[in-house]
Coordinates of C-alpha atoms in Angstrom, one line a residue:
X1 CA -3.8 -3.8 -2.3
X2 CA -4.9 -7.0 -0.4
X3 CA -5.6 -10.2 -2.1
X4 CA -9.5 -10.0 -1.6
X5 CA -9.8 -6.7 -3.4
X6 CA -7.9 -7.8 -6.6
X7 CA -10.0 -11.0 -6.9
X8 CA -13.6 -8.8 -6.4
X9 CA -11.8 -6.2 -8.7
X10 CA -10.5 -8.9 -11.2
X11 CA -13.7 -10.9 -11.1
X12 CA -15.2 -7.6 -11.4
X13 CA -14.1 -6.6 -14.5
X14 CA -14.2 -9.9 -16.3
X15 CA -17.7 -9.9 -16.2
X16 CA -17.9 -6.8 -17.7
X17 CA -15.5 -7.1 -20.4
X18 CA -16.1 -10.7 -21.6
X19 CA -19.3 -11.5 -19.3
X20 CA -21.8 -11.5 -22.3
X21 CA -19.7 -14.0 -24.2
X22 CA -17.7 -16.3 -21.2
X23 CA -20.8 -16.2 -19.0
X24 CA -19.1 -16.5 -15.0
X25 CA -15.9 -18.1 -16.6
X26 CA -15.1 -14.5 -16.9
X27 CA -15.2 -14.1 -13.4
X28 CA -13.0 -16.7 -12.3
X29 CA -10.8 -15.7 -15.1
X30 CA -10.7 -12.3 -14.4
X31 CA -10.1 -12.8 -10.4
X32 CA -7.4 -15.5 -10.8
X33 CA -5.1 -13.2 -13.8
X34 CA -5.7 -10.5 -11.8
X35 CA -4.3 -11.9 -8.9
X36 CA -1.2 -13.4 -10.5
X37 CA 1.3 -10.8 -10.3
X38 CA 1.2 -11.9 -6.5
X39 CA 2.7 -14.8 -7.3
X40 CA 5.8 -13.2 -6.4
X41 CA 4.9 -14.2 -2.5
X42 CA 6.6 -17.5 -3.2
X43 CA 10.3 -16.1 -3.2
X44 CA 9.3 -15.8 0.4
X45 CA 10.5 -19.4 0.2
X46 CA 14.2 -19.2 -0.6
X47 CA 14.6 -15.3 -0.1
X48 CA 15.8 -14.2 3.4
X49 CA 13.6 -11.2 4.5
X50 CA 15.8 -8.0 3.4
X51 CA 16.0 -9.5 -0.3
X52 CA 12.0 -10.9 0.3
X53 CA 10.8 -7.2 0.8
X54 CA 12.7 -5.9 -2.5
X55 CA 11.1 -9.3 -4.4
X56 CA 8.0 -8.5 -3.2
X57 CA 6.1 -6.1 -6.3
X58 CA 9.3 -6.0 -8.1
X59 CA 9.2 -8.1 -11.9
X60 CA 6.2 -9.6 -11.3
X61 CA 4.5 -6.1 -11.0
X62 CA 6.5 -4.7 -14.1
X63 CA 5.2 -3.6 -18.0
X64 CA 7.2 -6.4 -19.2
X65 CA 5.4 -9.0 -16.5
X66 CA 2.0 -7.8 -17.9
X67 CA 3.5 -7.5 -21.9
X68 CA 5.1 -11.0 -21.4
X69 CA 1.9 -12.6 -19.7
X70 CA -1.1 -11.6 -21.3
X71 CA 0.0 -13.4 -24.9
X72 CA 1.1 -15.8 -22.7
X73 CA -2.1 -16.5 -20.6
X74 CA -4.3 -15.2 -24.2
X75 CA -2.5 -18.4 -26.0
X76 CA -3.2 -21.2 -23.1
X77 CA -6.7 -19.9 -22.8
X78 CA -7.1 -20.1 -26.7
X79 CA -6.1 -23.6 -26.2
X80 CA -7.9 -25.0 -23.4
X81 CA -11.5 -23.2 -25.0
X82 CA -11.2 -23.6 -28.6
X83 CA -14.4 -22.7 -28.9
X84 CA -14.7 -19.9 -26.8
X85 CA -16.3 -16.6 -29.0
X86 CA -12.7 -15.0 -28.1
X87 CA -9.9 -14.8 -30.8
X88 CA -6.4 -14.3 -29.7
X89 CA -6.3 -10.4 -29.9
X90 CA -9.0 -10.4 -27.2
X91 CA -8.0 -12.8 -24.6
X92 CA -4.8 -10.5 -24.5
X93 CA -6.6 -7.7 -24.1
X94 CA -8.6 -9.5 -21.6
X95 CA -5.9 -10.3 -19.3
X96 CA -3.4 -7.4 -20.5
X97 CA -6.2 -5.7 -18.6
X98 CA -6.3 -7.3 -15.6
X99 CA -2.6 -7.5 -15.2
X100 CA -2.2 -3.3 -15.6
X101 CA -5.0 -2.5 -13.4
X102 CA -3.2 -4.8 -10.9
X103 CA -0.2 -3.2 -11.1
X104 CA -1.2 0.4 -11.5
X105 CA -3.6 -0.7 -8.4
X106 CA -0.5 -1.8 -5.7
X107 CA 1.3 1.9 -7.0
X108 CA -1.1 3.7 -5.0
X109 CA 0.2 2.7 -1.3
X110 CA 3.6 3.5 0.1
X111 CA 5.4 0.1 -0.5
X112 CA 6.4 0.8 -4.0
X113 CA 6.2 -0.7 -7.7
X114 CA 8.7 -1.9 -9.7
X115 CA 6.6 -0.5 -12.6
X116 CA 10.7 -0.7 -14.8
X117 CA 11.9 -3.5 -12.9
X118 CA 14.5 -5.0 -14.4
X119 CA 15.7 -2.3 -16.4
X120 CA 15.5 0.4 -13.2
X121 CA 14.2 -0.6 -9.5
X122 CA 12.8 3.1 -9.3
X123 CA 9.6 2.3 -7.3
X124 CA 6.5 3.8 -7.8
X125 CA 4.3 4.8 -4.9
X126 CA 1.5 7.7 -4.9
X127 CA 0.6 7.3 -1.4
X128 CA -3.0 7.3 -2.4
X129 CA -4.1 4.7 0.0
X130 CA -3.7 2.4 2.7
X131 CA -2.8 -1.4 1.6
X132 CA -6.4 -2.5 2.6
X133 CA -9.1 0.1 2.4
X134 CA -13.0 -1.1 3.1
X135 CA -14.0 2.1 1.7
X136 CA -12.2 1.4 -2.0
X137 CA -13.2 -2.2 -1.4
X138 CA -16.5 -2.7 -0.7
X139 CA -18.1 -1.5 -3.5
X140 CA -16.6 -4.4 -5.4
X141 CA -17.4 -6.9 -3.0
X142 CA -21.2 -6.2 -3.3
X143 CA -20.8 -6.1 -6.9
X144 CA -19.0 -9.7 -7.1
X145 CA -21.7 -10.7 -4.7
X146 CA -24.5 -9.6 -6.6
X147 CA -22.7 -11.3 -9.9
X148 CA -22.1 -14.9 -8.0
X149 CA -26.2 -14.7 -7.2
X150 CA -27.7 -13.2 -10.7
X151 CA -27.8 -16.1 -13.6
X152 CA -24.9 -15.7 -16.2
X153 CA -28.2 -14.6 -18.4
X154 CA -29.4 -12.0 -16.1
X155 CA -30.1 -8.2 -17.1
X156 CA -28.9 -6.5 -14.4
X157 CA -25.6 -8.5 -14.2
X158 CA -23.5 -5.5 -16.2
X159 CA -25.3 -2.3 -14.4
X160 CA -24.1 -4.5 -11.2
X161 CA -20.4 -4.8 -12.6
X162 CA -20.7 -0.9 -13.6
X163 CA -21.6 -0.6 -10.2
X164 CA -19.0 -1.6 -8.1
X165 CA -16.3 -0.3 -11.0
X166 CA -17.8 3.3 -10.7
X167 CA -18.0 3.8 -7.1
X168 CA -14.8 2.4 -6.5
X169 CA -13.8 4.2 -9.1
X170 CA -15.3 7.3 -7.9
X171 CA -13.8 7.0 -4.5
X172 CA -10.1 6.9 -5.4
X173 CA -10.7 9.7 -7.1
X174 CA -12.1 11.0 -4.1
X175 CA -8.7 9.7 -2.2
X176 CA -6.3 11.7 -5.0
X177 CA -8.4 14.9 -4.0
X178 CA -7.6 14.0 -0.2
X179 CA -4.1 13.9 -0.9
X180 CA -3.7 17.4 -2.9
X181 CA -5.5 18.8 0.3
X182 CA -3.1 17.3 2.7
X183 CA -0.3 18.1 0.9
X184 CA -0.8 21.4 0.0
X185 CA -1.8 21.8 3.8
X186 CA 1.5 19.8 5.5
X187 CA 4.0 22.3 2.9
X188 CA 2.2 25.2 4.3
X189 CA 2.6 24.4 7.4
X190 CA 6.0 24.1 7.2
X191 CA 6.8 26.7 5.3
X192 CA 4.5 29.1 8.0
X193 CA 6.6 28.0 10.7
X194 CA 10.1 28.0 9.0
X195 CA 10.7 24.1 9.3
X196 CA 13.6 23.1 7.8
X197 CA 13.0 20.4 5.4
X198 CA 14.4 18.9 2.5
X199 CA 11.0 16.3 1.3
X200 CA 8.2 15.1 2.9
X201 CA 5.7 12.0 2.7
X202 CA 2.2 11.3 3.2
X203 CA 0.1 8.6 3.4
X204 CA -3.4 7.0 4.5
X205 CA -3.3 5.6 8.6
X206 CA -4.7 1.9 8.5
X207 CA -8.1 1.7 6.2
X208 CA -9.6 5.1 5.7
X209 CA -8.5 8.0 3.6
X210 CA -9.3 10.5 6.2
X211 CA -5.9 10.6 8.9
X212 CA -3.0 10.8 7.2
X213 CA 0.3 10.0 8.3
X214 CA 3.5 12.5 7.6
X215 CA 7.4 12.3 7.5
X216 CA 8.8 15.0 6.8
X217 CA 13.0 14.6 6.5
X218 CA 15.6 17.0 7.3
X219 CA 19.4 17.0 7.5
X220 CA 19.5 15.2 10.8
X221 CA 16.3 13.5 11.4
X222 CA 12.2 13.6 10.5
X223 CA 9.2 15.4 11.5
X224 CA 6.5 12.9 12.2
X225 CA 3.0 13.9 12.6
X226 CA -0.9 13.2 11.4
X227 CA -3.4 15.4 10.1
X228 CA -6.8 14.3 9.4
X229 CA -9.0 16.4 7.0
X230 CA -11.6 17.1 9.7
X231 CA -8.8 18.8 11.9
X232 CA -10.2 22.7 12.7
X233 CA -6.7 24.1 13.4
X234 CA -3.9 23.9 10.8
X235 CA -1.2 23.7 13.6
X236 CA 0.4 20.6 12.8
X237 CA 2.1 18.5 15.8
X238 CA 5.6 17.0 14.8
X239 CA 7.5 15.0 16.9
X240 CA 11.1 14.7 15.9
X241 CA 13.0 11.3 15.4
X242 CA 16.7 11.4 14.7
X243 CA 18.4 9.8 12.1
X244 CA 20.9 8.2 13.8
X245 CA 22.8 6.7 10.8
X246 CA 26.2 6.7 12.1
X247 CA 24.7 3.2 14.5
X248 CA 25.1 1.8 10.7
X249 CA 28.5 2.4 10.1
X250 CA 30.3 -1.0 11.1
X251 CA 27.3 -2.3 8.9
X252 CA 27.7 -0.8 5.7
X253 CA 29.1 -3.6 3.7
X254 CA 25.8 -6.2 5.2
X255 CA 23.6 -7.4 2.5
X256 CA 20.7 -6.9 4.6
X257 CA 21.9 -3.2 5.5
X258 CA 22.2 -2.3 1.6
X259 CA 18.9 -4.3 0.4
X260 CA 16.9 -2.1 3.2
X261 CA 18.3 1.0 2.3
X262 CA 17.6 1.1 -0.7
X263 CA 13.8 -0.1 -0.2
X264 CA 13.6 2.5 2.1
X265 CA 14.4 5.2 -0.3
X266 CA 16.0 7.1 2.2
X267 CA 12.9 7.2 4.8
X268 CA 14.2 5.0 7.7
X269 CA 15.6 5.7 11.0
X270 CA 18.3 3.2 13.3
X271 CA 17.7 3.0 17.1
X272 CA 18.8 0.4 20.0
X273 CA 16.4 -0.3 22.1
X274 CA 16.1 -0.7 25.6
X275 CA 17.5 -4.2 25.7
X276 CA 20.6 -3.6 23.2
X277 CA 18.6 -4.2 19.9
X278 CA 20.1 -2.6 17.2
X279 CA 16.6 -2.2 14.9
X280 CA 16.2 -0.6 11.4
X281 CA 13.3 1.1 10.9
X282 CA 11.7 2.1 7.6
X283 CA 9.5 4.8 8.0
X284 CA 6.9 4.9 5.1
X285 CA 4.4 2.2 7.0
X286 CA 3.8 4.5 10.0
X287 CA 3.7 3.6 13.5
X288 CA 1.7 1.6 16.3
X289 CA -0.9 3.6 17.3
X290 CA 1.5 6.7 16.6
X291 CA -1.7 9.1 16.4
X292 CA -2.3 8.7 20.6
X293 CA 1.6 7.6 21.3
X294 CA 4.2 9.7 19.7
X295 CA 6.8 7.6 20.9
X296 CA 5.2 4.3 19.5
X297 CA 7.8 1.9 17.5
X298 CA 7.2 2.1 13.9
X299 CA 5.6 -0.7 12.4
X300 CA 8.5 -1.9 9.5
X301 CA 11.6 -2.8 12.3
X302 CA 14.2 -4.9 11.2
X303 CA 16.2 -7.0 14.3
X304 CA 20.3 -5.6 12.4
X305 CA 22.1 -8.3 14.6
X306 CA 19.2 -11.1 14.6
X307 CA 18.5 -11.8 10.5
X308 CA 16.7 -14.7 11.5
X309 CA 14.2 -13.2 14.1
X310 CA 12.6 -11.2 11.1
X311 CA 9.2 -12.2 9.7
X312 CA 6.3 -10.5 8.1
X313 CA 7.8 -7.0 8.9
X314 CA 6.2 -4.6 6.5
X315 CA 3.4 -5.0 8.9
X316 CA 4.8 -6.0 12.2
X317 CA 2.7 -5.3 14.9
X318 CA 0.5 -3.0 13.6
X319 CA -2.5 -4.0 15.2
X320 CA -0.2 -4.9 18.2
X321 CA -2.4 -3.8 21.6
X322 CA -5.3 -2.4 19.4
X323 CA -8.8 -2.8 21.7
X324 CA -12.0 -1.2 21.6
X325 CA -10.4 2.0 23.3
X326 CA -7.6 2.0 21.0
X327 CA -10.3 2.1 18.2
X328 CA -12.7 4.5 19.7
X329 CA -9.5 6.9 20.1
X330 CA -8.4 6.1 16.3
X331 CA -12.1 7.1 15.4
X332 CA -11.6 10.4 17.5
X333 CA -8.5 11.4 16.1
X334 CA -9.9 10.3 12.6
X335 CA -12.8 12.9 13.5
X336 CA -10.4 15.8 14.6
X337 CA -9.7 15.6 17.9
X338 CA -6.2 16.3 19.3
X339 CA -5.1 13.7 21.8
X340 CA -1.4 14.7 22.0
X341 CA 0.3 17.8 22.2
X342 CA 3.8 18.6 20.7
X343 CA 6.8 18.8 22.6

């Protein structure tokens, strides 16, 4: 998830857990440990970018990270407040806590977990929600409000905390109910209209739970479409993308060629472009505005024959040409409305 939400989250539950006794210490605490694991953004440093995107959520966002850690951070906490009311077993709980939720938080988009990192670099993913979702979110941030305003003596401070931990709480529940509904709806309909396929994907469009974006693979190629819950027909339109994996083969001893296939877990695409570009494209983080263009580039492209042109491209463009029509069309297709049809 994004950085804001694990700090409201983090601060969040330190009040709650060790509020009574830390007063808002807890909440500083609780947002800086729980933001740690994200430390792994500074391999961005040294890394290139195809070993950067395996980095990213790998060690730091294991069970040994968080086993390792929260003695760790539970010993230099015991020594810098000697006098805190905390013994040693409870500042490891206190930021064993953080560090899980962290890490079981992140395993609900599509990038991936290295829950087993370094012992497998199986990724965990549930596709639950999108990597920044105001609807998760901001039930937190008027919690951590409400906590930074009430004195550290304050009543009400713990039903506030309870607050923002239950509705949240409540809502990604809410999201794991979206997703059984989509995905029992996206296997029907491919089984209804005898589409081959061998696995398919789903996951959240940018920051609601409601459209849902959907690969589904075959022996040559995907099936790419979107579904929102509110749609009144069950008529799914795919658009077809070819594999096109043979544009690899002089490539298939490159680094960057075997670290992005194997984050891509077997959900990418190669294309040339118009002007010669040979581009990699992972397909898990959707496309630009794919719900009104079917043809729209897909957000994750990585330049093959131009390493060093790469930056930031989990989410490359993908707000790229986005204006108020742009949003009022999202909202519409959000809402049900076709504004495509299948060819």
């Amino acid at each position: 998830m994004d950085s804001i939400t694990h700090i409201v989250l983090g601060a969040t539950i330190g009040e709650l857990v060790a509020g009574r006794r830390l007063g808002k210490k807890a909440m500083l605490l609780g947002a800086l440990s729980q933001s740690l694991p994200d430390i792994d953004f500074v391999a961005s440093l040294w890394l290139d970018t195809s070993r950067d995107v395996l980095a990213h959520r790998g060690i730091t966002h294991s069970f040994l990270f968080v086993l390792v850690m929260a003695p760790l951070l539970a010993w230099a906490a015991g020594r810098k407040w000697r006098n805190a009311p905390l013994g040693g077993k409870e500042w490891a709980l206190f930021f064993g806590l953080q560090l899980f939720v962290h890490i079981l938080l992140d395993a609900c988009n599509a990038y991936g977990t290295g829950w087993f990192e370094p012992f497998s670099h199986y990724r965990v993913s549930f596709e639950l929600l999108f990597v920044a979702d105001p609807f998760y979110s901001v039930w937190l941030g008027i919690a951590f409000v409400a906590l930074l305003v009430l004195k550290r003596d304050h009543p009400a401070r713990r039903r506030w905390a309870r607050f923002g931990l239950i509705a949240s709480s409540l809502y990604l529940c809410y999201c794991v109910t979206n997703k059984l509904r989509i995905d029992s709806q996206v296997g029907d309909e491919l089984r209804d209209r005898d589409l081959a396929y061998t696995r398919y994907l789903t996951t959240p469009t940018p920051l609601n739970d409601w459209l849902w974006y959907i690969v589904a693979e075959n022996r040559t190629g995907y099936l790419i479409g979107y579904r929102s819950l509110f749609d009144r027909s069950s008529r799914i339109d795919f658009h077809y993308f070819p594999k096109k994996d043979s544009l690899l083969n002089r490539l298939r001893g490159n680094d960057d060629v075997r670290n992005l296939l194997r984050f891509a877990r077997g959900y990418y695409t190669v294309d040339r472009w118009e002007d010669g570009t040979l581009v990699f494209n992972d397909l898990r983080f959707g496309q630009m505005r794919g719900w009104e263009d079917p043809e729209g580039r897909f957000v994750f492209h990585y330049f093959l024959e131009r390493p060093l042109d790469n930056a930031v491209i989990v989410q490359r463009g993908r707000f790229a040409g986005w204006d108020w029509e742009t949003i009022r069309a999202f909202i519409r297709r959000i809402r049900g409305k076709r504004i495509f049809a299948e060819r």
